[in-house]
Amino acid sequence: METKPLFNDEFAGAPAKRVLAHLLKHKEKGDVIAGTYCGYAPLEVFRAMGIVPAVLCAFANNTVAAGEAVLPSNLCPLIKSSMGFIETDTCPFFSISQAVIAETTCDGKKKMFEFISERRPMYVMNLPHIPERKEAAAYWLGVVRDLKAFLESVFGKNAEDADLEAAIKDSNEKNRRVMRMFGYAALDAPALHWSEMLDTVFLATPLSGAEINGILDEKLDTLAERAAAGRRIGDPGAPRVLITGSPVAGDAVKVYKIIEDEGGVIVEIDSCVGTKPFRSGIKEVTGDPLAAIAERYLSIPCSCMTPNLRRMEELSARIEKTKPDVVIDVVLHACHSYNIESSRVEKHVREKHGIRFLKIVTDYAPGDAGQLKTRIGAALEMAKQEMS
Ligand code: SF4
Ligand code: SF4
């Protein structure tokens, strides 16, 4: 496999460091920074208003204990880690954020936001959880308009339709590049490593297209060269793995490391730290750009929605595109919605696609690594036998 990392040469360090430097530059210029936790935050509204988004910290095991000092311990690690970062004042992105934009995705997060709202101005976007209902679209558009009004009143910023249209175009151009990059993970000889997928997501989420497209173009050239040279990630014959489920990053990447150690190659990450935020464009219409933004965000197939049939449609599309041998559904401990939905995902994967399926429930702590290794190793071994 290609040993030179795709991003670290460019960014002289981890993507988080690069993103922080980018945010601090904006801060020095006097720009407003707003923190977010979730894929439902409509970043184009921020950007159209000249507000810079910062993705807040949520993926470290070492902040879970501090989170548990405030929250019940039987919550998902993402929530406890997020709270712990705030309690210990160790998230640099939160430190420089002047407001937090939150969403009512799940009960734990919703209630955690009450604590965070004591520290920063906060707008909680109230999601309609049955997005297909006809009243949901109009309601959600009202929420997006209200978010804009909140940002206007707190920061004295404004955005005209032309600004929103430009922000939509900017996102679409960036997202197309990101999806082209992810396409290299899905080649017959995969050329993009899972850690590079995560780096891409962490850089491309807070940065605008104008800020990152040039860099993405360079990385696309590097990937094209890699592919042309026949350099591949994983051994020939390695079972191809599609990841779906809860967002996985930080200490939860133990799962990805085990998949790799056990001989698998990750060809797709169908989650919010994967292709999910990048794969559907926003309609470039003149008239009501806010409505186009609202429509796109409401279509995100998160398990907080019911019945979330769109997840199965998008999962099918990703399976057809990336041709996995195994689908691994990673559910964070105590994430009830992804956990409950898993049996439906399993049925869909097995019956519609005839693909091996494995569900994993895990958290950020390293304690279950041995058990995960056994289960993942067995699933990949069986996949290999089926392939031969
Ligand atoms: S999985 Fe759902 S709750 Fe989590 S970031 Fe994505 S959209 Fe938000
Ligand atoms: S992983 Fe599940 S429980 Fe945790 S914050 Fe996301 S939706 Fe909520």
mmCIF file of C-alpha atoms and ligand atoms in Angstrom:
data_model
loop_
_atom_site.group_PDB
_atom_site.id
_atom_site.type_symbol
_atom_site.label_atom_id
_atom_site.label_comp_id
_atom_site.label_asym_id
_atom_site.label_seq_id
_atom_site.Cartn_x
_atom_site.Cartn_y
_atom_site.Cartn_z
ATOM 1 C CA MET A 1 0.000 0.000 0.000
ATOM 2 C CA GLU A 2 1.011 3.640 -0.418
ATOM 3 C CA THR A 3 2.848 4.544 2.746
ATOM 4 C CA LYS A 4 3.042 8.315 2.416
ATOM 5 C CA PRO A 5 -0.112 9.706 4.010
ATOM 6 C CA LEU A 6 -2.322 11.667 1.688
ATOM 7 C CA PHE A 7 -2.823 14.614 4.003
ATOM 8 C CA ASN A 8 -0.096 14.857 6.598
ATOM 9 C CA ASP A 9 2.502 16.005 4.081
ATOM 10 C CA GLU A 10 0.278 18.940 3.198
ATOM 11 C CA PHE A 11 -0.925 19.816 6.634
ATOM 12 C CA ALA A 12 2.142 19.187 8.769
ATOM 13 C CA GLY A 13 0.164 17.347 11.386
ATOM 14 C CA ALA A 14 -3.187 15.884 12.127
ATOM 15 C CA PRO A 15 -6.216 17.361 10.353
ATOM 16 C CA ALA A 16 -7.506 18.674 13.689
ATOM 17 C CA LYS A 17 -4.416 20.865 13.966
ATOM 18 C CA ARG A 18 -4.919 22.160 10.455
ATOM 19 C CA VAL A 19 -8.589 22.913 11.074
ATOM 20 C CA LEU A 20 -7.745 24.684 14.323
ATOM 21 C CA ALA A 21 -5.169 26.852 12.555
ATOM 22 C CA HIS A 22 -7.811 27.699 9.951
ATOM 23 C CA LEU A 23 -10.323 28.653 12.655
ATOM 24 C CA LEU A 24 -7.807 30.732 14.592
ATOM 25 C CA LYS A 25 -7.013 32.655 11.426
ATOM 26 C CA HIS A 26 -10.703 33.457 11.053
ATOM 27 C CA LYS A 27 -10.903 34.388 14.712
ATOM 28 C CA GLU A 28 -8.003 36.825 14.360
ATOM 29 C CA LYS A 29 -9.846 38.450 11.471
ATOM 30 C CA GLY A 30 -12.820 38.936 13.781
ATOM 31 C CA ASP A 31 -15.034 36.334 12.128
ATOM 32 C CA VAL A 32 -17.748 34.653 14.158
ATOM 33 C CA ILE A 33 -17.238 30.916 14.840
ATOM 34 C CA ALA A 34 -20.224 28.677 15.575
ATOM 35 C CA GLY A 35 -19.840 25.127 16.911
ATOM 36 C CA THR A 36 -21.842 22.158 15.650
ATOM 37 C CA TYR A 37 -22.234 18.510 16.627
ATOM 38 C CA CYS A 38 -24.323 16.968 13.897
ATOM 39 C CA GLY A 39 -24.887 16.497 10.184
ATOM 40 C CA TYR A 40 -28.212 18.348 10.359
ATOM 41 C CA ALA A 41 -26.515 21.722 10.924
ATOM 42 C CA PRO A 42 -27.052 23.586 7.618
ATOM 43 C CA LEU A 43 -23.531 24.873 7.135
ATOM 44 C CA GLU A 44 -24.429 26.818 3.984
ATOM 45 C CA VAL A 45 -26.537 29.178 6.119
ATOM 46 C CA PHE A 46 -23.523 29.840 8.355
ATOM 47 C CA ARG A 47 -21.222 30.438 5.422
ATOM 48 C CA ALA A 48 -23.666 32.675 3.572
ATOM 49 C CA MET A 49 -23.710 34.865 6.702
ATOM 50 C CA GLY A 50 -19.917 34.893 7.002
ATOM 51 C CA ILE A 51 -20.050 32.626 10.070
ATOM 52 C CA VAL A 52 -17.393 29.931 10.234
ATOM 53 C CA PRO A 53 -18.471 26.435 11.380
ATOM 54 C CA ALA A 54 -16.414 24.416 13.865
ATOM 55 C CA VAL A 55 -17.103 20.734 14.473
ATOM 56 C CA LEU A 56 -16.954 20.187 18.238
ATOM 57 C CA CYS A 57 -15.049 17.392 19.991
ATOM 58 C CA ALA A 58 -16.939 14.178 20.690
ATOM 59 C CA PHE A 59 -14.737 11.148 20.094
ATOM 60 C CA ALA A 60 -12.289 10.677 22.990
ATOM 61 C CA ASN A 61 -12.458 8.018 25.655
ATOM 62 C CA ASN A 62 -10.495 10.142 28.117
ATOM 63 C CA THR A 63 -13.307 12.698 28.465
ATOM 64 C CA VAL A 64 -16.034 10.120 29.062
ATOM 65 C CA ALA A 65 -15.458 10.008 32.845
ATOM 66 C CA ALA A 66 -15.872 13.782 33.129
ATOM 67 C CA GLY A 67 -19.058 13.479 31.092
ATOM 68 C CA GLU A 68 -20.308 10.776 33.427
ATOM 69 C CA ALA A 69 -19.833 13.150 36.357
ATOM 70 C CA VAL A 70 -22.685 15.205 34.910
ATOM 71 C CA LEU A 71 -24.678 12.728 32.840
ATOM 72 C CA PRO A 72 -25.899 9.195 33.529
ATOM 73 C CA SER A 73 -23.301 6.591 32.613
ATOM 74 C CA ASN A 74 -25.742 4.593 30.474
ATOM 75 C CA LEU A 75 -25.614 7.080 27.596
ATOM 76 C CA CYS A 76 -23.735 6.705 24.340
ATOM 77 C CA PRO A 77 -19.996 7.492 24.490
ATOM 78 C CA LEU A 78 -20.361 10.252 21.923
ATOM 79 C CA ILE A 79 -22.648 12.202 24.237
ATOM 80 C CA LYS A 80 -20.563 11.551 27.354
ATOM 81 C CA SER A 81 -17.326 12.414 25.576
ATOM 82 C CA SER A 82 -18.848 15.641 24.197
ATOM 83 C CA MET A 83 -20.010 16.649 27.676
ATOM 84 C CA GLY A 84 -16.637 15.692 29.150
ATOM 85 C CA PHE A 85 -14.812 17.930 26.683
ATOM 86 C CA ILE A 86 -16.983 20.847 27.796
ATOM 87 C CA GLU A 87 -16.594 20.054 31.488
ATOM 88 C CA THR A 88 -12.815 19.789 31.261
ATOM 89 C CA ASP A 89 -12.573 22.717 28.849
ATOM 90 C CA THR A 90 -10.372 20.674 26.532
ATOM 91 C CA CYS A 91 -12.112 21.117 23.176
ATOM 92 C CA PRO A 92 -10.223 23.944 21.445
ATOM 93 C CA PHE A 93 -13.016 24.252 18.900
ATOM 94 C CA PHE A 94 -15.537 24.931 21.656
ATOM 95 C CA SER A 95 -13.186 27.446 23.283
ATOM 96 C CA ILE A 96 -13.251 29.634 20.197
ATOM 97 C CA SER A 97 -16.929 29.101 19.343
ATOM 98 C CA GLN A 98 -19.228 31.980 20.136
ATOM 99 C CA ALA A 99 -22.420 29.957 19.774
ATOM 100 C CA VAL A 100 -23.486 26.333 19.410
ATOM 101 C CA ILE A 101 -26.041 25.055 16.935
ATOM 102 C CA ALA A 102 -27.681 21.847 18.127
ATOM 103 C CA GLU A 103 -30.414 19.470 16.943
ATOM 104 C CA THR A 104 -33.005 17.258 18.620
ATOM 105 C CA THR A 105 -31.673 14.037 17.140
ATOM 106 C CA CYS A 106 -31.765 11.792 20.202
ATOM 107 C CA ASP A 107 -32.860 12.196 23.805
ATOM 108 C CA GLY A 108 -29.380 12.055 25.311
ATOM 109 C CA LYS A 109 -27.985 14.771 23.066
ATOM 110 C CA LYS A 110 -31.085 16.905 23.423
ATOM 111 C CA LYS A 111 -30.792 16.898 27.210
ATOM 112 C CA MET A 112 -27.009 17.365 27.143
ATOM 113 C CA PHE A 113 -27.527 20.542 25.145
ATOM 114 C CA GLU A 114 -29.357 22.026 28.125
ATOM 115 C CA PHE A 115 -26.049 21.970 30.032
ATOM 116 C CA ILE A 116 -24.050 23.392 27.139
ATOM 117 C CA SER A 117 -26.589 26.195 26.657
ATOM 118 C CA GLU A 118 -25.497 27.540 30.061
ATOM 119 C CA ARG A 119 -22.086 28.288 28.535
ATOM 120 C CA ARG A 120 -22.773 29.594 25.042
ATOM 121 C CA PRO A 121 -25.689 31.097 23.136
ATOM 122 C CA MET A 122 -27.365 28.070 21.607
ATOM 123 C CA TYR A 123 -29.969 27.432 18.971
ATOM 124 C CA VAL A 124 -31.551 23.970 19.100
ATOM 125 C CA MET A 125 -33.046 22.948 15.767
ATOM 126 C CA ASN A 126 -36.176 20.937 16.488
ATOM 127 C CA LEU A 127 -36.201 18.132 13.924
ATOM 128 C CA PRO A 128 -39.425 16.675 12.574
ATOM 129 C CA HIS A 129 -38.811 12.957 13.012
ATOM 130 C CA ILE A 130 -41.146 11.711 10.284
ATOM 131 C CA PRO A 131 -39.598 13.567 7.363
ATOM 132 C CA GLU A 132 -41.913 12.107 4.692
ATOM 133 C CA ARG A 133 -45.031 13.695 6.242
ATOM 134 C CA LYS A 134 -46.083 16.627 4.129
ATOM 135 C CA GLU A 135 -46.141 19.068 7.034
ATOM 136 C CA ALA A 136 -42.538 18.132 7.964
ATOM 137 C CA ALA A 137 -40.894 20.009 5.082
ATOM 138 C CA ALA A 138 -42.717 23.251 5.825
ATOM 139 C CA TYR A 139 -42.032 22.921 9.533
ATOM 140 C CA TRP A 140 -38.311 22.246 9.025
ATOM 141 C CA LEU A 141 -38.005 25.161 6.603
ATOM 142 C CA GLY A 142 -39.432 27.313 9.396
ATOM 143 C CA VAL A 143 -36.750 25.970 11.754
ATOM 144 C CA VAL A 144 -33.991 26.762 9.248
ATOM 145 C CA ARG A 145 -35.400 30.294 8.801
ATOM 146 C CA ASP A 146 -35.516 30.677 12.572
ATOM 147 C CA LEU A 147 -31.891 29.560 12.879
ATOM 148 C CA LYS A 148 -30.962 32.275 10.387
ATOM 149 C CA ALA A 149 -32.938 34.820 12.418
ATOM 150 C CA PHE A 150 -31.113 33.646 15.588
ATOM 151 C CA LEU A 151 -27.722 34.123 13.957
ATOM 152 C CA GLU A 152 -28.813 37.513 12.664
ATOM 153 C CA SER A 153 -29.962 38.684 16.074
ATOM 154 C CA VAL A 154 -26.973 37.330 18.046
ATOM 155 C CA PHE A 155 -24.234 38.340 15.628
ATOM 156 C CA GLY A 156 -25.805 41.093 13.533
ATOM 157 C CA LYS A 157 -25.061 39.104 10.372
ATOM 158 C CA ASN A 158 -27.281 38.772 7.350
ATOM 159 C CA ALA A 159 -27.445 36.746 4.155
ATOM 160 C CA GLU A 160 -29.243 37.586 0.931
ATOM 161 C CA ASP A 161 -30.521 34.902 -1.420
ATOM 162 C CA ALA A 162 -27.469 35.437 -3.635
ATOM 163 C CA ASP A 163 -25.184 34.659 -0.658
ATOM 164 C CA LEU A 164 -27.121 31.463 0.069
ATOM 165 C CA GLU A 165 -27.032 30.463 -3.599
ATOM 166 C CA ALA A 166 -23.262 30.993 -3.673
ATOM 167 C CA ALA A 167 -22.852 28.907 -0.489
ATOM 168 C CA ILE A 168 -24.921 26.093 -2.038
ATOM 169 C CA LYS A 169 -22.821 26.096 -5.183
ATOM 170 C CA ASP A 170 -19.643 26.126 -3.091
ATOM 171 C CA SER A 171 -20.793 23.091 -1.057
ATOM 172 C CA ASN A 172 -21.883 21.177 -4.129
ATOM 173 C CA GLU A 173 -18.536 21.709 -5.806
ATOM 174 C CA LYS A 174 -16.678 20.589 -2.695
ATOM 175 C CA ASN A 175 -18.947 17.594 -2.100
ATOM 176 C CA ARG A 176 -18.470 16.334 -5.649
ATOM 177 C CA ARG A 177 -14.709 16.351 -5.104
ATOM 178 C CA VAL A 178 -15.044 14.535 -1.775
ATOM 179 C CA MET A 179 -17.191 11.860 -3.388
ATOM 180 C CA ARG A 180 -14.658 11.465 -6.194
ATOM 181 C CA MET A 181 -12.032 10.896 -3.515
ATOM 182 C CA PHE A 182 -14.174 8.287 -1.793
ATOM 183 C CA GLY A 183 -14.550 6.637 -5.183
ATOM 184 C CA TYR A 184 -10.879 5.648 -4.940
ATOM 185 C CA ALA A 185 -11.653 3.551 -1.852
ATOM 186 C CA ALA A 186 -14.163 1.596 -3.912
ATOM 187 C CA LEU A 187 -11.900 0.697 -6.839
ATOM 188 C CA ASP A 188 -11.270 -2.984 -7.507
ATOM 189 C CA ALA A 189 -7.815 -2.210 -6.098
ATOM 190 C CA PRO A 190 -8.784 0.310 -3.377
ATOM 191 C CA ALA A 191 -6.488 3.337 -3.361
ATOM 192 C CA LEU A 192 -7.834 5.378 -0.425
ATOM 193 C CA HIS A 193 -7.206 4.251 3.155
ATOM 194 C CA TRP A 194 -9.886 4.563 5.848
ATOM 195 C CA SER A 195 -7.750 7.008 7.841
ATOM 196 C CA GLU A 196 -7.556 9.179 4.732
ATOM 197 C CA MET A 197 -11.331 9.018 4.399
ATOM 198 C CA LEU A 198 -11.627 10.332 7.966
ATOM 199 C CA ASP A 199 -9.025 13.038 7.316
ATOM 200 C CA THR A 200 -10.984 14.079 4.241
ATOM 201 C CA VAL A 201 -14.233 14.297 6.196
ATOM 202 C CA PHE A 202 -12.670 16.232 9.073
ATOM 203 C CA LEU A 203 -11.137 18.765 6.723
ATOM 204 C CA ALA A 204 -13.953 19.062 4.226
ATOM 205 C CA THR A 205 -16.737 19.484 6.784
ATOM 206 C CA PRO A 206 -15.743 22.792 8.378
ATOM 207 C CA LEU A 207 -13.866 24.272 5.401
ATOM 208 C CA SER A 208 -15.712 25.801 2.483
ATOM 209 C CA GLY A 209 -15.155 24.690 -1.088
ATOM 210 C CA ALA A 210 -13.306 27.941 -1.795
ATOM 211 C CA GLU A 211 -10.930 27.105 1.050
ATOM 212 C CA ILE A 212 -10.330 23.452 0.284
ATOM 213 C CA ASN A 213 -11.117 22.657 -3.348
ATOM 214 C CA GLY A 214 -7.563 23.359 -4.529
ATOM 215 C CA ILE A 215 -6.208 20.945 -1.930
ATOM 216 C CA LEU A 216 -8.809 18.306 -2.794
ATOM 217 C CA ASP A 217 -7.848 18.629 -6.463
ATOM 218 C CA GLU A 218 -4.213 17.970 -5.577
ATOM 219 C CA LYS A 219 -5.225 14.941 -3.524
ATOM 220 C CA LEU A 220 -7.345 13.686 -6.410
ATOM 221 C CA ASP A 221 -4.269 13.908 -8.637
ATOM 222 C CA THR A 222 -2.258 11.945 -6.070
ATOM 223 C CA LEU A 223 -4.981 9.298 -5.894
ATOM 224 C CA ALA A 224 -5.124 9.059 -9.682
ATOM 225 C CA GLU A 225 -1.350 8.519 -9.714
ATOM 226 C CA ARG A 226 -1.646 5.887 -6.969
ATOM 227 C CA ALA A 227 -4.332 4.043 -8.879
ATOM 228 C CA ALA A 228 -2.451 4.255 -12.174
ATOM 229 C CA ALA A 229 0.680 2.894 -10.486
ATOM 230 C CA GLY A 230 -1.353 -0.066 -9.200
ATOM 231 C CA ARG A 231 -0.667 0.765 -5.545
ATOM 232 C CA ARG A 232 -3.490 -0.635 -3.489
ATOM 233 C CA ILE A 233 -4.784 -0.584 0.073
ATOM 234 C CA GLY A 234 -5.144 -4.128 1.403
ATOM 235 C CA ASP A 235 -4.043 -7.390 -0.141
ATOM 236 C CA PRO A 236 -5.572 -8.737 -3.346
ATOM 237 C CA GLY A 237 -8.418 -10.965 -2.192
ATOM 238 C CA ALA A 238 -8.963 -9.004 1.044
ATOM 239 C CA PRO A 239 -12.674 -8.977 1.925
ATOM 240 C CA ARG A 240 -14.180 -5.599 1.098
ATOM 241 C CA VAL A 241 -15.982 -4.044 4.053
ATOM 242 C CA LEU A 242 -18.735 -1.448 4.033
ATOM 243 C CA ILE A 243 -19.187 0.300 7.371
ATOM 244 C CA THR A 244 -22.601 1.651 8.313
ATOM 245 C CA GLY A 245 -24.187 2.928 11.527
ATOM 246 C CA SER A 246 -23.227 5.417 14.228
ATOM 247 C CA PRO A 247 -20.442 7.919 13.534
ATOM 248 C CA VAL A 248 -17.002 6.392 14.169
ATOM 249 C CA ALA A 249 -13.884 8.478 14.790
ATOM 250 C CA GLY A 250 -11.273 9.125 17.474
ATOM 251 C CA ASP A 251 -11.031 6.230 19.909
ATOM 252 C CA ALA A 252 -13.808 4.304 18.142
ATOM 253 C CA VAL A 253 -11.500 3.713 15.166
ATOM 254 C CA LYS A 254 -10.240 0.709 17.092
ATOM 255 C CA VAL A 255 -12.915 -1.087 15.020
ATOM 256 C CA TYR A 256 -11.337 -0.002 11.737
ATOM 257 C CA LYS A 257 -7.876 -0.980 12.943
ATOM 258 C CA ILE A 258 -9.131 -4.444 13.866
ATOM 259 C CA ILE A 259 -10.820 -4.870 10.478
ATOM 260 C CA GLU A 260 -7.531 -4.019 8.822
ATOM 261 C CA ASP A 261 -5.471 -6.218 11.166
ATOM 262 C CA GLU A 262 -7.828 -9.099 10.411
ATOM 263 C CA GLY A 263 -7.220 -8.734 6.683
ATOM 264 C CA GLY A 264 -10.223 -6.671 5.578
ATOM 265 C CA VAL A 265 -10.208 -3.497 3.510
ATOM 266 C CA ILE A 266 -12.728 -0.726 4.145
ATOM 267 C CA VAL A 267 -14.242 0.422 0.856
ATOM 268 C CA GLU A 268 -17.060 2.611 2.156
ATOM 269 C CA ILE A 269 -18.053 4.413 5.331
ATOM 270 C CA ASP A 270 -21.811 4.974 5.250
ATOM 271 C CA SER A 271 -22.053 7.283 8.261
ATOM 272 C CA CYS A 272 -21.851 10.917 9.264
ATOM 273 C CA VAL A 273 -18.075 10.544 9.499
ATOM 274 C CA GLY A 274 -18.076 9.098 6.014
ATOM 275 C CA THR A 275 -19.925 9.740 2.771
ATOM 276 C CA LYS A 276 -23.317 10.607 4.264
ATOM 277 C CA PRO A 277 -22.808 14.389 4.545
ATOM 278 C CA PHE A 278 -21.336 14.665 1.045
ATOM 279 C CA ARG A 279 -23.313 12.475 -1.288
ATOM 280 C CA SER A 280 -26.496 14.408 -1.917
ATOM 281 C CA GLY A 281 -26.227 17.816 -3.488
ATOM 282 C CA ILE A 282 -28.391 20.820 -2.723
ATOM 283 C CA LYS A 283 -30.652 21.942 -5.574
ATOM 284 C CA GLU A 284 -29.186 24.990 -7.271
ATOM 285 C CA VAL A 285 -32.431 26.863 -7.787
ATOM 286 C CA THR A 286 -33.091 30.541 -7.855
ATOM 287 C CA GLY A 287 -36.084 31.624 -5.835
ATOM 288 C CA ASP A 288 -35.843 30.209 -2.358
ATOM 289 C CA PRO A 289 -32.365 28.845 -1.639
ATOM 290 C CA LEU A 290 -33.227 28.380 2.035
ATOM 291 C CA ALA A 291 -35.948 25.904 0.993
ATOM 292 C CA ALA A 292 -33.416 23.971 -1.098
ATOM 293 C CA ILE A 293 -31.053 23.841 1.888
ATOM 294 C CA ALA A 294 -33.829 22.715 4.230
ATOM 295 C CA GLU A 295 -34.943 19.999 1.789
ATOM 296 C CA ARG A 296 -31.459 18.544 1.534
ATOM 297 C CA TYR A 297 -30.819 18.424 5.269
ATOM 298 C CA LEU A 298 -34.186 16.874 6.025
ATOM 299 C CA SER A 299 -33.294 14.063 3.628
ATOM 300 C CA ILE A 300 -30.324 12.902 5.755
ATOM 301 C CA PRO A 301 -31.080 9.264 6.625
ATOM 302 C CA CYS A 302 -30.248 9.307 10.344
ATOM 303 C CA SER A 303 -31.720 6.641 12.601
ATOM 304 C CA CYS A 304 -33.382 9.392 14.648
ATOM 305 C CA MET A 305 -35.909 9.513 11.786
ATOM 306 C CA THR A 306 -38.737 7.057 11.476
ATOM 307 C CA PRO A 307 -39.133 4.810 9.616
ATOM 308 C CA ASN A 308 -35.855 5.963 7.964
ATOM 309 C CA LEU A 309 -36.478 4.000 4.783
ATOM 310 C CA ARG A 310 -34.176 6.384 2.971
ATOM 311 C CA ARG A 311 -31.258 4.775 4.808
ATOM 312 C CA MET A 312 -31.981 1.477 3.055
ATOM 313 C CA GLU A 313 -32.228 3.193 -0.336
ATOM 314 C CA GLU A 314 -28.920 4.993 0.154
ATOM 315 C CA LEU A 315 -27.289 1.895 1.613
ATOM 316 C CA SER A 316 -28.325 -0.070 -1.482
ATOM 317 C CA ALA A 317 -26.832 2.604 -3.712
ATOM 318 C CA ARG A 318 -23.568 2.521 -1.748
ATOM 319 C CA ILE A 319 -23.475 -1.295 -1.844
ATOM 320 C CA GLU A 320 -23.977 -1.294 -5.601
ATOM 321 C CA LYS A 321 -21.266 1.326 -6.032
ATOM 322 C CA THR A 322 -18.656 -0.133 -3.653
ATOM 323 C CA LYS A 323 -19.324 -3.894 -3.931
ATOM 324 C CA PRO A 324 -18.569 -5.011 -0.365
ATOM 325 C CA ASP A 325 -18.213 -8.640 0.721
ATOM 326 C CA VAL A 326 -19.239 -7.801 4.294
ATOM 327 C CA VAL A 327 -21.372 -5.045 5.803
ATOM 328 C CA ILE A 328 -20.432 -4.134 9.372
ATOM 329 C CA ASP A 329 -22.991 -2.113 11.299
ATOM 330 C CA VAL A 330 -21.160 -0.258 14.065
ATOM 331 C CA VAL A 331 -23.526 0.801 16.830
ATOM 332 C CA LEU A 332 -22.262 2.944 19.676
ATOM 333 C CA HIS A 333 -23.219 1.554 23.059
ATOM 334 C CA ALA A 334 -26.625 2.908 24.189
ATOM 335 C CA CYS A 335 -27.431 4.433 20.815
ATOM 336 C CA HIS A 336 -30.947 3.039 20.806
ATOM 337 C CA SER A 337 -32.029 4.274 17.402
ATOM 338 C CA TYR A 338 -29.082 2.781 15.470
ATOM 339 C CA ASN A 339 -29.250 -0.328 17.645
ATOM 340 C CA ILE A 340 -32.947 -0.951 16.997
ATOM 341 C CA GLU A 341 -32.602 -0.145 13.312
ATOM 342 C CA SER A 342 -29.796 -2.678 12.951
ATOM 343 C CA SER A 343 -32.102 -5.679 12.520
ATOM 344 C CA ARG A 344 -33.819 -3.930 9.627
ATOM 345 C CA VAL A 345 -30.429 -3.136 8.098
ATOM 346 C CA GLU A 346 -29.374 -6.769 8.517
ATOM 347 C CA LYS A 347 -32.497 -8.048 6.773
ATOM 348 C CA HIS A 348 -32.010 -5.543 3.969
ATOM 349 C CA VAL A 349 -28.345 -6.407 3.473
ATOM 350 C CA ARG A 350 -28.832 -10.169 3.621
ATOM 351 C CA GLU A 351 -32.087 -10.498 1.686
ATOM 352 C CA LYS A 352 -31.782 -7.768 -0.923
ATOM 353 C CA HIS A 353 -28.049 -7.968 -1.498
ATOM 354 C CA GLY A 354 -27.079 -11.445 -0.267
ATOM 355 C CA ILE A 355 -24.120 -10.022 1.622
ATOM 356 C CA ARG A 356 -22.631 -11.155 4.930
ATOM 357 C CA PHE A 357 -23.598 -8.853 7.825
ATOM 358 C CA LEU A 358 -22.072 -8.243 11.230
ATOM 359 C CA LYS A 359 -23.402 -5.985 13.949
ATOM 360 C CA ILE A 360 -21.016 -4.599 16.515
ATOM 361 C CA VAL A 361 -21.985 -2.675 19.627
ATOM 362 C CA THR A 362 -19.015 -0.833 21.068
ATOM 363 C CA ASP A 363 -17.839 2.271 22.862
ATOM 364 C CA TYR A 364 -14.621 4.288 23.005
ATOM 365 C CA ALA A 365 -12.872 2.177 25.657
ATOM 366 C CA PRO A 366 -10.301 -0.407 24.540
ATOM 367 C CA GLY A 367 -11.696 -3.185 26.789
ATOM 368 C CA ASP A 368 -13.669 -5.026 24.090
ATOM 369 C CA ALA A 369 -10.825 -5.149 21.547
ATOM 370 C CA GLY A 370 -10.229 -8.888 22.058
ATOM 371 C CA GLN A 371 -13.873 -9.767 21.606
ATOM 372 C CA LEU A 372 -14.156 -7.524 18.541
ATOM 373 C CA LYS A 373 -11.062 -9.109 17.039
ATOM 374 C CA THR A 374 -12.583 -12.577 17.389
ATOM 375 C CA ARG A 375 -15.949 -11.609 15.907
ATOM 376 C CA ILE A 376 -14.576 -9.471 13.078
ATOM 377 C CA GLY A 377 -11.877 -12.035 12.313
ATOM 378 C CA ALA A 378 -14.480 -14.800 12.060
ATOM 379 C CA ALA A 379 -16.759 -12.760 9.778
ATOM 380 C CA LEU A 380 -13.889 -11.854 7.469
ATOM 381 C CA GLU A 381 -12.651 -15.448 7.392
ATOM 382 C CA MET A 382 -16.099 -16.680 6.414
ATOM 383 C CA ALA A 383 -16.328 -13.991 3.757
ATOM 384 C CA LYS A 384 -12.965 -15.136 2.392
ATOM 385 C CA GLN A 385 -14.165 -18.726 2.205
ATOM 386 C CA GLU A 386 -17.302 -17.629 0.381
ATOM 387 C CA MET A 387 -15.201 -15.635 -2.053
ATOM 388 C CA SER A 388 -12.836 -18.517 -2.892
HETATM 389 S S1 SF4 B 1 -25.819 10.062 12.940
HETATM 390 FE FE1 SF4 B 1 -27.603 11.391 13.121
HETATM 391 S S2 SF4 B 1 -27.348 12.388 15.093
HETATM 392 FE FE2 SF4 B 1 -25.345 11.576 14.530
HETATM 393 S S3 SF4 B 1 -24.298 13.219 13.403
HETATM 394 FE FE3 SF4 B 1 -25.363 11.996 11.916
HETATM 395 S S4 SF4 B 1 -27.311 13.018 11.591
HETATM 396 FE FE4 SF4 B 1 -26.464 13.762 13.534
HETATM 397 S S1 SF4 B 2 -24.593 7.877 18.382
HETATM 398 FE FE1 SF4 B 2 -26.809 7.638 18.719
HETATM 399 S S2 SF4 B 2 -27.162 8.034 20.887
HETATM 400 FE FE2 SF4 B 2 -25.111 8.811 20.361
HETATM 401 S S3 SF4 B 2 -25.444 10.982 19.878
HETATM 402 FE FE3 SF4 B 2 -25.557 9.859 17.942
HETATM 403 S S4 SF4 B 2 -27.750 9.377 17.662
HETATM 404 FE FE4 SF4 B 2 -27.440 9.972 19.826
#
